[in-house]
Each structure stands twice: as C-alpha cells, then as structure tokens.
PDB file of C-alpha atoms in Angstrom:
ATOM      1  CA  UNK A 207       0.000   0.000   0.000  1.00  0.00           C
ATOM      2  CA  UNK A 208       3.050   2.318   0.710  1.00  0.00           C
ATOM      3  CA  UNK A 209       3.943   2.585  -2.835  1.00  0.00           C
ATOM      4  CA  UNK A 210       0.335   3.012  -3.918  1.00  0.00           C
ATOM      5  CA  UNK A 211      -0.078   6.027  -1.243  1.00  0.00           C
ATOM      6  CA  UNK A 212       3.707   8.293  -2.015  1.00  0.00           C
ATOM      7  CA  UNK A 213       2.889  11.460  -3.420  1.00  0.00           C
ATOM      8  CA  UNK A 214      -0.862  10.796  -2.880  1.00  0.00           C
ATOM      9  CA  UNK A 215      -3.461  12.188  -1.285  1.00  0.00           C
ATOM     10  CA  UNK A 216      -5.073  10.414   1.729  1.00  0.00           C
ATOM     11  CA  UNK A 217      -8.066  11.320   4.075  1.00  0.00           C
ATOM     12  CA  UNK A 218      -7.636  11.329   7.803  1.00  0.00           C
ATOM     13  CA  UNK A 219      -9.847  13.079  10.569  1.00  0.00           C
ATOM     14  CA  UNK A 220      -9.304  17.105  11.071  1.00  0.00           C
ATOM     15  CA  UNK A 221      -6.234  15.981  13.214  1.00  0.00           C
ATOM     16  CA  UNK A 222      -3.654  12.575  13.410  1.00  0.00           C
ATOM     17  CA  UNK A 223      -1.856  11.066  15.924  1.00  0.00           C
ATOM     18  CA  UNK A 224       1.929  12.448  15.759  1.00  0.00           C
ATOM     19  CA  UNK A 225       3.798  11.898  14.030  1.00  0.00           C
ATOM     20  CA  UNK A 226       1.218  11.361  11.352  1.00  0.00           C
ATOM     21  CA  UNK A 227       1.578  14.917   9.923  1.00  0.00           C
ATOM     22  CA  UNK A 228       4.907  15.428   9.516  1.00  0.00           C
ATOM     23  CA  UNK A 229       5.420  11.607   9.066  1.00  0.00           C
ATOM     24  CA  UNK A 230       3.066  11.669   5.387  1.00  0.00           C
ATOM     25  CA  UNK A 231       4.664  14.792   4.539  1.00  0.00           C
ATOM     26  CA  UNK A 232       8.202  13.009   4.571  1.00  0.00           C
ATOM     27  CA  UNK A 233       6.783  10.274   2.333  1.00  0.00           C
ATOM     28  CA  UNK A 234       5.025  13.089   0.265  1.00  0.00           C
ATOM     29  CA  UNK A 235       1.642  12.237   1.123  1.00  0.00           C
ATOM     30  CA  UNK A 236      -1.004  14.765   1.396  1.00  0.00           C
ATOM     31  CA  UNK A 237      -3.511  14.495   4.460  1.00  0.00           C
ATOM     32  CA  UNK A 238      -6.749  15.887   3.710  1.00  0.00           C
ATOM     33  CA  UNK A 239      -8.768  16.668   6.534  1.00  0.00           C
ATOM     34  CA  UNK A 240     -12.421  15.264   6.407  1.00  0.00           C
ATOM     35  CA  UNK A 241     -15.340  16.954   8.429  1.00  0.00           C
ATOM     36  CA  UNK A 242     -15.564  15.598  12.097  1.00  0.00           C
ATOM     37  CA  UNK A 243     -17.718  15.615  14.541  1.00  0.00           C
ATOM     38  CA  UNK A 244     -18.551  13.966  18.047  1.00  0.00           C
ATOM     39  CA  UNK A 245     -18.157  10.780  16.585  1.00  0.00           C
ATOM     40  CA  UNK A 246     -15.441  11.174  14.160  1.00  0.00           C
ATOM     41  CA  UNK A 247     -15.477  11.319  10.288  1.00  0.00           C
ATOM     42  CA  UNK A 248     -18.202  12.544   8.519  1.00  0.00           C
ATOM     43  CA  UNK A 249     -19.159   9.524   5.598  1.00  0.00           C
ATOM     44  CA  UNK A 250     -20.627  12.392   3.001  1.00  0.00           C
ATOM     45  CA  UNK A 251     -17.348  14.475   3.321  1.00  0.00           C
ATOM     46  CA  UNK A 252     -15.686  11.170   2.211  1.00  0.00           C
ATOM     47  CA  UNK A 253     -17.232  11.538  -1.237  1.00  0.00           C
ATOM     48  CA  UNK A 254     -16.636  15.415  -1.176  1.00  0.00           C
ATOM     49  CA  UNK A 255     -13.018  15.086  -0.821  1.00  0.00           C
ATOM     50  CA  UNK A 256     -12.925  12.170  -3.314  1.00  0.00           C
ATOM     51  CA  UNK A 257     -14.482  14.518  -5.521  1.00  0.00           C
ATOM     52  CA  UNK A 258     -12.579  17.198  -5.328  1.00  0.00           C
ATOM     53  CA  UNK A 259      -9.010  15.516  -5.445  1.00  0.00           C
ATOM     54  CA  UNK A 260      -9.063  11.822  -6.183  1.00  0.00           C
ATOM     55  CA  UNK A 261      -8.123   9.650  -3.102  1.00  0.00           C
ATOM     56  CA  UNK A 262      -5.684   6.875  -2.488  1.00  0.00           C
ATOM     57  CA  UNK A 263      -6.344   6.006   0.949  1.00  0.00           C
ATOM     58  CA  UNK A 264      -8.514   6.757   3.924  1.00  0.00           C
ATOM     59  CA  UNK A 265      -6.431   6.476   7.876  1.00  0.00           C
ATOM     60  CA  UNK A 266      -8.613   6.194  10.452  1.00  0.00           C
ATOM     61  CA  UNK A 267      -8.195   5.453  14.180  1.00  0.00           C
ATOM     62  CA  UNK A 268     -11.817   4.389  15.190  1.00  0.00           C
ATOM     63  CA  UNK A 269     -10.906   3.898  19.016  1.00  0.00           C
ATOM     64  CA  UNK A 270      -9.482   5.450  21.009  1.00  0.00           C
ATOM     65  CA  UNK A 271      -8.477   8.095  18.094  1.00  0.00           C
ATOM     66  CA  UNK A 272      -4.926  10.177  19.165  1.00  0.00           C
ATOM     67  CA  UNK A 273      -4.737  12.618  20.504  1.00  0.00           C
ATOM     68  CA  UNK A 274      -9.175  13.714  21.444  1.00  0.00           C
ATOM     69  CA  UNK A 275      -9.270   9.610  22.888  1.00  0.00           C
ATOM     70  CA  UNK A 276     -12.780   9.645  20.654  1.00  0.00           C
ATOM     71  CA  UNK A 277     -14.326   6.758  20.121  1.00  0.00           C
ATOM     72  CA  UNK A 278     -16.129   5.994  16.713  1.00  0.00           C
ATOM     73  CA  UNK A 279     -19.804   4.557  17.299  1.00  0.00           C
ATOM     74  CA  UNK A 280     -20.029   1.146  15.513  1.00  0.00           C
ATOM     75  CA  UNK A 281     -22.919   2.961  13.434  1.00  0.00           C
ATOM     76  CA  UNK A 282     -20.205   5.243  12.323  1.00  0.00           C
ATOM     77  CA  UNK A 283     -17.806   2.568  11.522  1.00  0.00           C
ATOM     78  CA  UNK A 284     -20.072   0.890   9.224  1.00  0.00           C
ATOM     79  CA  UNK A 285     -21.403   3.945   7.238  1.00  0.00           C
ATOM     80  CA  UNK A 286     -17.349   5.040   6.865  1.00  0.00           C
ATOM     81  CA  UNK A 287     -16.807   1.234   5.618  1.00  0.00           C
ATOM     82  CA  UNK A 288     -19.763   1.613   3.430  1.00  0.00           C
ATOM     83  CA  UNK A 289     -18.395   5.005   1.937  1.00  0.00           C
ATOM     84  CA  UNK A 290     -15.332   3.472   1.160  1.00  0.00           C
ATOM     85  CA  UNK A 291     -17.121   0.486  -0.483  1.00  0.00           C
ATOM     86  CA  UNK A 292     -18.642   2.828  -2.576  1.00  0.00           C
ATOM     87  CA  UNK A 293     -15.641   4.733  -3.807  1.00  0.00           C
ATOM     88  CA  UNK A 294     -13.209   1.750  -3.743  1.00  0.00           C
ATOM     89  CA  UNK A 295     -11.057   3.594  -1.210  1.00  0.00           C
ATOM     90  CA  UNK A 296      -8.273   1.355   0.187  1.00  0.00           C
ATOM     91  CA  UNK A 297      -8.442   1.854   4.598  1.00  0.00           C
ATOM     92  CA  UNK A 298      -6.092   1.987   6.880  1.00  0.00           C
ATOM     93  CA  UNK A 299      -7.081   1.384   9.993  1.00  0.00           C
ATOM     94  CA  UNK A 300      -4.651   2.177  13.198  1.00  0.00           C
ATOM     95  CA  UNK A 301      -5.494   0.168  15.997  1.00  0.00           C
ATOM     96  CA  UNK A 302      -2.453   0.635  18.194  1.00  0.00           C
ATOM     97  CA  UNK A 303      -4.511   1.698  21.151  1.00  0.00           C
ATOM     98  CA  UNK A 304      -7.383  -0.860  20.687  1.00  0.00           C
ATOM     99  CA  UNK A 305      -5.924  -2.880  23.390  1.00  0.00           C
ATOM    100  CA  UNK A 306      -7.390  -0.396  26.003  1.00  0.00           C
ATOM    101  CA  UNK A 307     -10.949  -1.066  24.487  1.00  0.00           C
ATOM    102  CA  UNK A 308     -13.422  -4.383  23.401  1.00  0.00           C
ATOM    103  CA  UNK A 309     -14.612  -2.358  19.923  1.00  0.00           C
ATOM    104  CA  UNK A 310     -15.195  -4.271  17.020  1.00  0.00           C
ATOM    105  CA  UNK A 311     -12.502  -3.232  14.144  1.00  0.00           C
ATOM    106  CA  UNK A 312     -13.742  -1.282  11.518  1.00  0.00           C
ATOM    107  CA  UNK A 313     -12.112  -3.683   9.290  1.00  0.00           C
ATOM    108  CA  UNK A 314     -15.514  -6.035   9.873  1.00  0.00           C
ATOM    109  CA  UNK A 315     -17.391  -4.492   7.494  1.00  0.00           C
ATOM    110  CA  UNK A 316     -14.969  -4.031   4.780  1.00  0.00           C
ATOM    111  CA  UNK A 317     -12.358  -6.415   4.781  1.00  0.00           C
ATOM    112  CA  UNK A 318     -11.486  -6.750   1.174  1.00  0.00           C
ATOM    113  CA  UNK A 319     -10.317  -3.095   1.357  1.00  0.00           C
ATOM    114  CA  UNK A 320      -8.958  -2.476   5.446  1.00  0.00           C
ATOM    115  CA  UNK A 321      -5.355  -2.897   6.261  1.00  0.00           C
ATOM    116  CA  UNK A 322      -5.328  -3.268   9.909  1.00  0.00           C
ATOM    117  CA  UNK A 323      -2.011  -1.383  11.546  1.00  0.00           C
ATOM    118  CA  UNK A 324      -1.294  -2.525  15.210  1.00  0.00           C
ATOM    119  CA  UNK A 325       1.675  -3.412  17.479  1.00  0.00           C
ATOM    120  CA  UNK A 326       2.994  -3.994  20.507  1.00  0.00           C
ATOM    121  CA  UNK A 327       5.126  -1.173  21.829  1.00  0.00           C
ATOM    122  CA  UNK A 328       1.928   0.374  23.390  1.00  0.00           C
ATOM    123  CA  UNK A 329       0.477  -2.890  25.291  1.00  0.00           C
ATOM    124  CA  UNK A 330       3.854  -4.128  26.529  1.00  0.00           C
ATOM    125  CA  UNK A 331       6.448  -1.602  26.192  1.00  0.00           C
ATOM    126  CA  UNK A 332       7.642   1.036  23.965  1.00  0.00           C
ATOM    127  CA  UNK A 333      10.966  -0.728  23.174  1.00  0.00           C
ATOM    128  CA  UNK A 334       8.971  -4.213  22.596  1.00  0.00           C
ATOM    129  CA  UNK A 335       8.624  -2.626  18.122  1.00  0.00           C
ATOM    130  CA  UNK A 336       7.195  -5.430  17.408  1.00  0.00           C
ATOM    131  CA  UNK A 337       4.264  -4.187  14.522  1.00  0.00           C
ATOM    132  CA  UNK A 338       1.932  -6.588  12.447  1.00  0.00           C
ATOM    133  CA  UNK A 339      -0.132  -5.487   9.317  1.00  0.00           C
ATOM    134  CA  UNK A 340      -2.944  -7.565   8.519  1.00  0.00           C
ATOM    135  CA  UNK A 341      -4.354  -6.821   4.819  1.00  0.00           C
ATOM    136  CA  UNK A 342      -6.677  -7.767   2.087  1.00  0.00           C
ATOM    137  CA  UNK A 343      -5.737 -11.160   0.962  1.00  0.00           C
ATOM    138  CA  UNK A 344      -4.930  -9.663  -3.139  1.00  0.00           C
ATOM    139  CA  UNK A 345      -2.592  -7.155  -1.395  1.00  0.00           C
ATOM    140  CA  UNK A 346      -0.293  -9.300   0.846  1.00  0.00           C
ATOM    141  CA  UNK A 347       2.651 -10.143  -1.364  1.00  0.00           C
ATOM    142  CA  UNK A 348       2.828  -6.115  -2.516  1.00  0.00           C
ATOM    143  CA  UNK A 349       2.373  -4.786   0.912  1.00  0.00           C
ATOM    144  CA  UNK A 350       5.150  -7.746   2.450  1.00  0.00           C
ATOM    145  CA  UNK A 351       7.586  -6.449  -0.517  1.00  0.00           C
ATOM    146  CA  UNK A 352       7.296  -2.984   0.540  1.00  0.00           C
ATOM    147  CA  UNK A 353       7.510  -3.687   4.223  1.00  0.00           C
ATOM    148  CA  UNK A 354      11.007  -5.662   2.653  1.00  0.00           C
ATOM    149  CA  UNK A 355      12.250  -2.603   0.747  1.00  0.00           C
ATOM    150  CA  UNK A 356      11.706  -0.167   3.108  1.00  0.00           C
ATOM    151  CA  UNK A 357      13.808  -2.048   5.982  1.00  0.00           C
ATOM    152  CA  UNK A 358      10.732  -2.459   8.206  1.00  0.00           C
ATOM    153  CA  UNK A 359      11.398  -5.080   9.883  1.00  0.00           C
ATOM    154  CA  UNK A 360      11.662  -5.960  14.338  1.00  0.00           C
ATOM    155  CA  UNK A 361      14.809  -7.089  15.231  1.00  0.00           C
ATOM    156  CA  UNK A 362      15.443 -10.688  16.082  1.00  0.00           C
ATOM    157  CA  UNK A 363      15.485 -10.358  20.141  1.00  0.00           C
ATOM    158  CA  UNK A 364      11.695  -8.660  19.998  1.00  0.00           C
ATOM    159  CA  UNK A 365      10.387 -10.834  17.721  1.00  0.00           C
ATOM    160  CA  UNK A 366      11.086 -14.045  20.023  1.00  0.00           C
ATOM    161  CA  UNK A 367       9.818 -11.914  23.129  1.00  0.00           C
ATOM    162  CA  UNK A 368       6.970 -10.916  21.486  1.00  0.00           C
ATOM    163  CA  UNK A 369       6.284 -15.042  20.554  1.00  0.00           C
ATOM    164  CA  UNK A 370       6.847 -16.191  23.931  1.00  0.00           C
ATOM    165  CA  UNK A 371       5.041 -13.396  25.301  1.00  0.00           C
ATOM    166  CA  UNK A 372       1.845 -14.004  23.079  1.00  0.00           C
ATOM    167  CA  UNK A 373       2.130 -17.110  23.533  1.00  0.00           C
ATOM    168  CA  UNK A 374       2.844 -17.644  27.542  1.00  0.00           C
ATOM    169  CA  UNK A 375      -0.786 -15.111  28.309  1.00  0.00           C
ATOM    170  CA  UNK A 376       2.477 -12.067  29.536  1.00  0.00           C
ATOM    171  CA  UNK A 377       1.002  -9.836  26.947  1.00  0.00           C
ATOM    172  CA  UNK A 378      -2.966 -10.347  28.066  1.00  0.00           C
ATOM    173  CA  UNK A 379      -1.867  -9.777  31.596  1.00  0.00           C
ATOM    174  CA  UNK A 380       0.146  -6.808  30.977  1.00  0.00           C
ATOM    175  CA  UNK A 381      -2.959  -5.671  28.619  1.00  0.00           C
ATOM    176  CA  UNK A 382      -4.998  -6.145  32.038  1.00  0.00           C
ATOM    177  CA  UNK A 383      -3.181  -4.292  34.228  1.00  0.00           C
ATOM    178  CA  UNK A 384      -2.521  -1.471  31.326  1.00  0.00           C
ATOM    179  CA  UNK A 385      -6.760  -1.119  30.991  1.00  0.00           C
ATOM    180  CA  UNK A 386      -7.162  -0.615  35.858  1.00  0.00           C
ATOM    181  CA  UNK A 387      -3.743   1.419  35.246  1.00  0.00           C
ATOM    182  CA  UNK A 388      -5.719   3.685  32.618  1.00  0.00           C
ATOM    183  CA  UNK A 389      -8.657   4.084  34.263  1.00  0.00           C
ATOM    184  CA  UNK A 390      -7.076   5.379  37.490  1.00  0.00           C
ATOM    185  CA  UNK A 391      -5.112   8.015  35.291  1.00  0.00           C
ATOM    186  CA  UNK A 392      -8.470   9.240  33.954  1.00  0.00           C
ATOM    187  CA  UNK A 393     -10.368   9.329  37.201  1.00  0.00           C
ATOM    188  CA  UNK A 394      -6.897  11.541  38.704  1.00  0.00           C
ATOM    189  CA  UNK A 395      -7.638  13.768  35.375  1.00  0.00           C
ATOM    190  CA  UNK A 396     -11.506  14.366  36.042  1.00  0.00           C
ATOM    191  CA  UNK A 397     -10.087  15.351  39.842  1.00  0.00           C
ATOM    192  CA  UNK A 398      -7.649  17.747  39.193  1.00  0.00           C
ATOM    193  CA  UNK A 399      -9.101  19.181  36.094  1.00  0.00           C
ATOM    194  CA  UNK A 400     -12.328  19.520  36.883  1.00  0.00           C
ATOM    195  CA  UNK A 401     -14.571  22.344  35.794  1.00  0.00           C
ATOM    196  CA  UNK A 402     -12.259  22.791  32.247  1.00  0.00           C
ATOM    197  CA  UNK A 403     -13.266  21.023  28.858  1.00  0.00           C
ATOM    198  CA  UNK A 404     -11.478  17.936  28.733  1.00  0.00           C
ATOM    199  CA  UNK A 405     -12.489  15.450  26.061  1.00  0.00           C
ATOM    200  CA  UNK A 406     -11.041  12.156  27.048  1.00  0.00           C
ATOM    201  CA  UNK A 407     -12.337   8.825  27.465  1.00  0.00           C
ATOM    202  CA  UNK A 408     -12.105   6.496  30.657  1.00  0.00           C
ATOM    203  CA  UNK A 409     -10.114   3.944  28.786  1.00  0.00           C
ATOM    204  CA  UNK A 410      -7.276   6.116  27.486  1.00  0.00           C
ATOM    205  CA  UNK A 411      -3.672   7.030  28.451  1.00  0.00           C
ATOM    206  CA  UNK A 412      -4.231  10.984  27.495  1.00  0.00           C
ATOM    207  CA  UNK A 413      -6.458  13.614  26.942  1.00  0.00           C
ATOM    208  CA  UNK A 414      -7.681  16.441  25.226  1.00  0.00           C
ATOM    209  CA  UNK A 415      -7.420  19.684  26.596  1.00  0.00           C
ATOM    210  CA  UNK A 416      -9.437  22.569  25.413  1.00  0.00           C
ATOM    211  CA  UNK A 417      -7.823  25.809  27.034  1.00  0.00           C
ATOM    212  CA  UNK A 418     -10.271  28.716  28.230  1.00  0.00           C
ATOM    213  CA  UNK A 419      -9.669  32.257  26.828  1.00  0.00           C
ATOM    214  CA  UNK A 420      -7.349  33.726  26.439  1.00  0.00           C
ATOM    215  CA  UNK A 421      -4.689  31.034  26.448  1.00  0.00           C
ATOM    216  CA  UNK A 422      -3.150  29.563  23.082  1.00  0.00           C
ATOM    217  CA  UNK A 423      -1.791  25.974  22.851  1.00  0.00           C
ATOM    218  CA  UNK A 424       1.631  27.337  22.195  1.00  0.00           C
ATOM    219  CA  UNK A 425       2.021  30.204  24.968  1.00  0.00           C
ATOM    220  CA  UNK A 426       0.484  27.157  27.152  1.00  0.00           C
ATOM    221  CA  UNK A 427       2.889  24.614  25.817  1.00  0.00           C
ATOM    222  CA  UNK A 428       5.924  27.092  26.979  1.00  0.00           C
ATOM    223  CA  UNK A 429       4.352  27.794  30.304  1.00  0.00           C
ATOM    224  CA  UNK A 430       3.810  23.914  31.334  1.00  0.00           C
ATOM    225  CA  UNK A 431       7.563  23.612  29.626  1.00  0.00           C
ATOM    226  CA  UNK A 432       8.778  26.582  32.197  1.00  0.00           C
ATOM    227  CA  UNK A 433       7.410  24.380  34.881  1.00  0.00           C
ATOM    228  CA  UNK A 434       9.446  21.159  33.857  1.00  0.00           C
ATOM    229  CA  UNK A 435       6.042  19.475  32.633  1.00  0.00           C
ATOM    230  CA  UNK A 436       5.884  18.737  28.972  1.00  0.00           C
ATOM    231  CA  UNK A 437       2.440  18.795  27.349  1.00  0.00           C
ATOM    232  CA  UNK A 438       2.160  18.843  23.051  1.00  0.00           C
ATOM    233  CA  UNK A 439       0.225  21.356  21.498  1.00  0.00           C
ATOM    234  CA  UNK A 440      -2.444  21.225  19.491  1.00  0.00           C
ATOM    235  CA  UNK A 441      -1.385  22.190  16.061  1.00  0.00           C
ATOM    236  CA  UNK A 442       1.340  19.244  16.349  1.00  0.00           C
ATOM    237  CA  UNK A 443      -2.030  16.983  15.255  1.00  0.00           C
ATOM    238  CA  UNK A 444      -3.116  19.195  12.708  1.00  0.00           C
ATOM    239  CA  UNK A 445      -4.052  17.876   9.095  1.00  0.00           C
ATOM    240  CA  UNK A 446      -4.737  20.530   6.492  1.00  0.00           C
ATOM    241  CA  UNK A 447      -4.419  24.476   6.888  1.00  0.00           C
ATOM    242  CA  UNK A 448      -7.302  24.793   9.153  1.00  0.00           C
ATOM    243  CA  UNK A 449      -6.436  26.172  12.118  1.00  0.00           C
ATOM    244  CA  UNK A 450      -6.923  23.869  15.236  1.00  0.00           C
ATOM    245  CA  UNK A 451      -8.899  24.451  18.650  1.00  0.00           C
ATOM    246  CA  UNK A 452      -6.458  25.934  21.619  1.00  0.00           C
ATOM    247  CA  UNK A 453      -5.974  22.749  23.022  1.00  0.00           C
ATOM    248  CA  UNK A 454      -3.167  20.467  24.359  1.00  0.00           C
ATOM    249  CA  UNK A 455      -2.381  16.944  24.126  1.00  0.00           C
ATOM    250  CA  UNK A 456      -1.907  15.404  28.146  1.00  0.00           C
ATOM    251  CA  UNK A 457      -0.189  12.457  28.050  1.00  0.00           C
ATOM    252  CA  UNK A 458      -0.924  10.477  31.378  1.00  0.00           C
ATOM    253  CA  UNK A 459       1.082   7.030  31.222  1.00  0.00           C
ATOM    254  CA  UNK A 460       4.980   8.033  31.718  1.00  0.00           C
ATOM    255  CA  UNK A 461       5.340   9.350  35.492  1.00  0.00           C
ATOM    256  CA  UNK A 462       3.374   7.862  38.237  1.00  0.00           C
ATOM    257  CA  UNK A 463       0.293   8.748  39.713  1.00  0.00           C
ATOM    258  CA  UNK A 464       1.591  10.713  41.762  1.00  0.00           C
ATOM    259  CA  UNK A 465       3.287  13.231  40.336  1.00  0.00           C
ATOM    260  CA  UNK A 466       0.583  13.129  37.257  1.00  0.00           C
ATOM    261  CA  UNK A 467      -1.905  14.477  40.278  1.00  0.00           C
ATOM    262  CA  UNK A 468       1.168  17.159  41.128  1.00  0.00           C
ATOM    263  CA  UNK A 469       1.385  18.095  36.953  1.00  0.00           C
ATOM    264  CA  UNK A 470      -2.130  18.201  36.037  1.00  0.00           C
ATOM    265  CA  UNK A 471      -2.271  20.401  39.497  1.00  0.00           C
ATOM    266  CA  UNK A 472       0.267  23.014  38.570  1.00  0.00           C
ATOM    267  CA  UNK A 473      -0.918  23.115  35.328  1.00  0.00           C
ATOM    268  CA  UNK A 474      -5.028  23.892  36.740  1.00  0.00           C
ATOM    269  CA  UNK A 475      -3.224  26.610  39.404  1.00  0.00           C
ATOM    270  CA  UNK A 476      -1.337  27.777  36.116  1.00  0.00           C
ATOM    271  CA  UNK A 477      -4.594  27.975  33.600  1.00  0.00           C
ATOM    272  CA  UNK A 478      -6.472  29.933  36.532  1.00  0.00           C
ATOM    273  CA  UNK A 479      -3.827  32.128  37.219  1.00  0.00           C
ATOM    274  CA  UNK A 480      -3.310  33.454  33.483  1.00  0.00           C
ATOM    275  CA  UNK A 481      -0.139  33.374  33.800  1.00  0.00           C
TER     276      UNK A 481
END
C-alpha cells in the first residue's frame, strides 16, 4: 500500500496522531482533513473530498483516536466502511490503542479493502517494536515487498519476546493491568481538572485539553515547559491548513500517579492564574 499512497493524497480526521503529519509529509503524502464531529469522520465528506481531489487512501483510528481519545460509534464505523465500499477507497485502519478497548474493528465491514495497523510497543512496552499489518488477501505479497524494501522489519530479540510473550498469556496480563492502570489516570484527570473542557475517554492514556480564553496551545505549551512538565500542542495533530482548537495533548502514562496528580495540578493553578 506504501507505494500506492507516495505522493498521494489520503483522508484522515481534522487531526492525526503524531507523528502522522509530519510523518506523510516526509513520504510526500497529502492528508486531507475530512469533516468531524462527536463521533469522528463525517461519511458524506468522504465523497466530497474524493471529488474534489481523487483519493488513495482513507487512515482512520476508530478507538481510542490520538490525541481527542474519541471513540467511533459502531454505526459510524459501518457507514465510513460503506463510503469506502462505494468509492473503492483502500483503509487503513490504526489500531495501536485498541488494546485499552473491546470495539469491534472497523475492518468487519470491509475487509477486502482495510489494512489493519497494530503493534505492541503500546500494550507491553515502547521498546517491545514489534508491529503486524494484517491486509486484504490480493494485497499481501505487494504490501510484504514494501515492508522488505523499506527495511521495516523488528529485530530478532523482539520478535522471540513478542512469541513467547503471546504465547505464555504475559502480553494479556500486561494488557490487564494497562486497561485498571488507565482508568485510574483518567479518574486523577476528572479530579484535578475539573470544571475545564477535557475530552477524554475512561479507557485512554491521554487527553484532550481545550484551554479557556485567552490562552493559546503554544504560549500554554511554553508555560507547562517553564514548569518542567511537557504537554504537546495542538497544532502538532493538525491535518490541512485549518487552524486547530487551543488545546493540548496530556499524556498520562509516563510518570506515576503521583506526580501526574502534582502536573495536572500546577498546570489547573497555572490555567487559573493566566499566567
């Protein structure tokens, strides 16, 4: 699919996980941003942008979507599928924080045209890049040659780890413990941020921060930074020109509990102070 999608154009929701911008942009693909609302892509705006600029692909993250932790209804899912159907759209659908969630894949209703992205640096542990691709039957030899050509490939050590670990039930426990670990995270965010607009989701490791007048993502970004806490703004997500909401990405799984409870804190005393 790689070589089908350089120097193509491909429609993703209004923002990507990072580093999906600046990633496509390196391969020369263009994002084009598709309406969105509460529960993700719009299917019509689908067939607009196909219409205005021919489309190779279509990247979605259905659950758990990085970095707003939105969660695409499985209504949605199928009317997206069904647009794609339509239009003959090749998906890709990222499911590298599925683990955190029991959704169906999207890839149910149209498996003849979703490649399925996941991995296992998420559930087990970031140096564990282990990543498996699971595609359209007619597509596997020209997707496995360009996974070959491109040097994509785990080294030896994580692959056998990443075996025994499927194999032995490791990676189903850790997945367990990863899912309670979330949820406390979330529960500490709705504490110590309560009373902002947050749009996050019980099951997810960060959240979306929607900063009151008259703060900007960036000025924000350097404040938090001042205070040795390191938040990513919003336009680090963005796909397309339009300009994105004054918000910041919180990411919630890489310091313990307790000194997330001290960060999101300081940052709260910070947003209320103005300064």
């Amino acid at each position: 699919l790689s070589s089908r999608l350089t120097g193509a154009a491909v429609a993703a929701s209004t923002s990507a996980r990072s580093p999906g911008p600046s990633g496509a942009a390196r391969l020369g693909i263009t994002l084009v941003p598709l309406d969105t609302d509460e529960e993700g892509p719009r299917p019509q705006s689908l067939a607009a942008a196909h219409r205005t600029a021919p489309l190779a692909a279509l990247y979605l993250q259905p659950t758990l979507h990085n970095p707003t932790s939105l969660t695409t209804s499985p209504e949605r899912r199928r009317r997206l599928a069904h647009a794609a159907l339509d239009l003959t759209i090749p998906i890709v659908e990222d499911r590298i924080w599925s683990f955190l969630a029991d959704d169906d894949p999207l890839a149910a209703h149209a498996p003849g045209l979703t490649h399925v992205v996941d991995g296992l640096s998420k559930r087990v542990a970031p140096g564990l890049t282990v990543g498996f691709v699971v595609v359209p039957e007619q597509r596997a030899e020209a997707v496995a040659a360009a996974v070959r050509s491109g040097g994509w490939s785990a080294g030896r050590f994580a692959v056998a780890a990443a075996t025994r670990w499927i194999g032995d039930g490791t990676v189903e426990r850790l997945v367990e413990g990863k899912r309670a670990d979330a949820a406390r995270r979330q529960r500490v965010v709705a504490q110590e941020l309560r009373g902002f607009t947050v749009r996050s989701d019980p099951r997810a490791y960060y959240a979306w921060w929607e900063l009151p007048a008259p703060w900007r993502a960036d000025t924000f970004t350097a404040a938090a930074a001042a205070r040795g806490i390191a938040v990513t703004p919003g336009p680090a997500f963005a796909v397309g020109p339009n300009r994105t909401p004054d918000a910041v990405r919180l990411g919630l799984g890489s310091v313990s509990e307790e000194v997330l409870r001290g960060a999101l804190r300081v940052l709260a005393g910070v947003v209320r102070g103005g300064a």
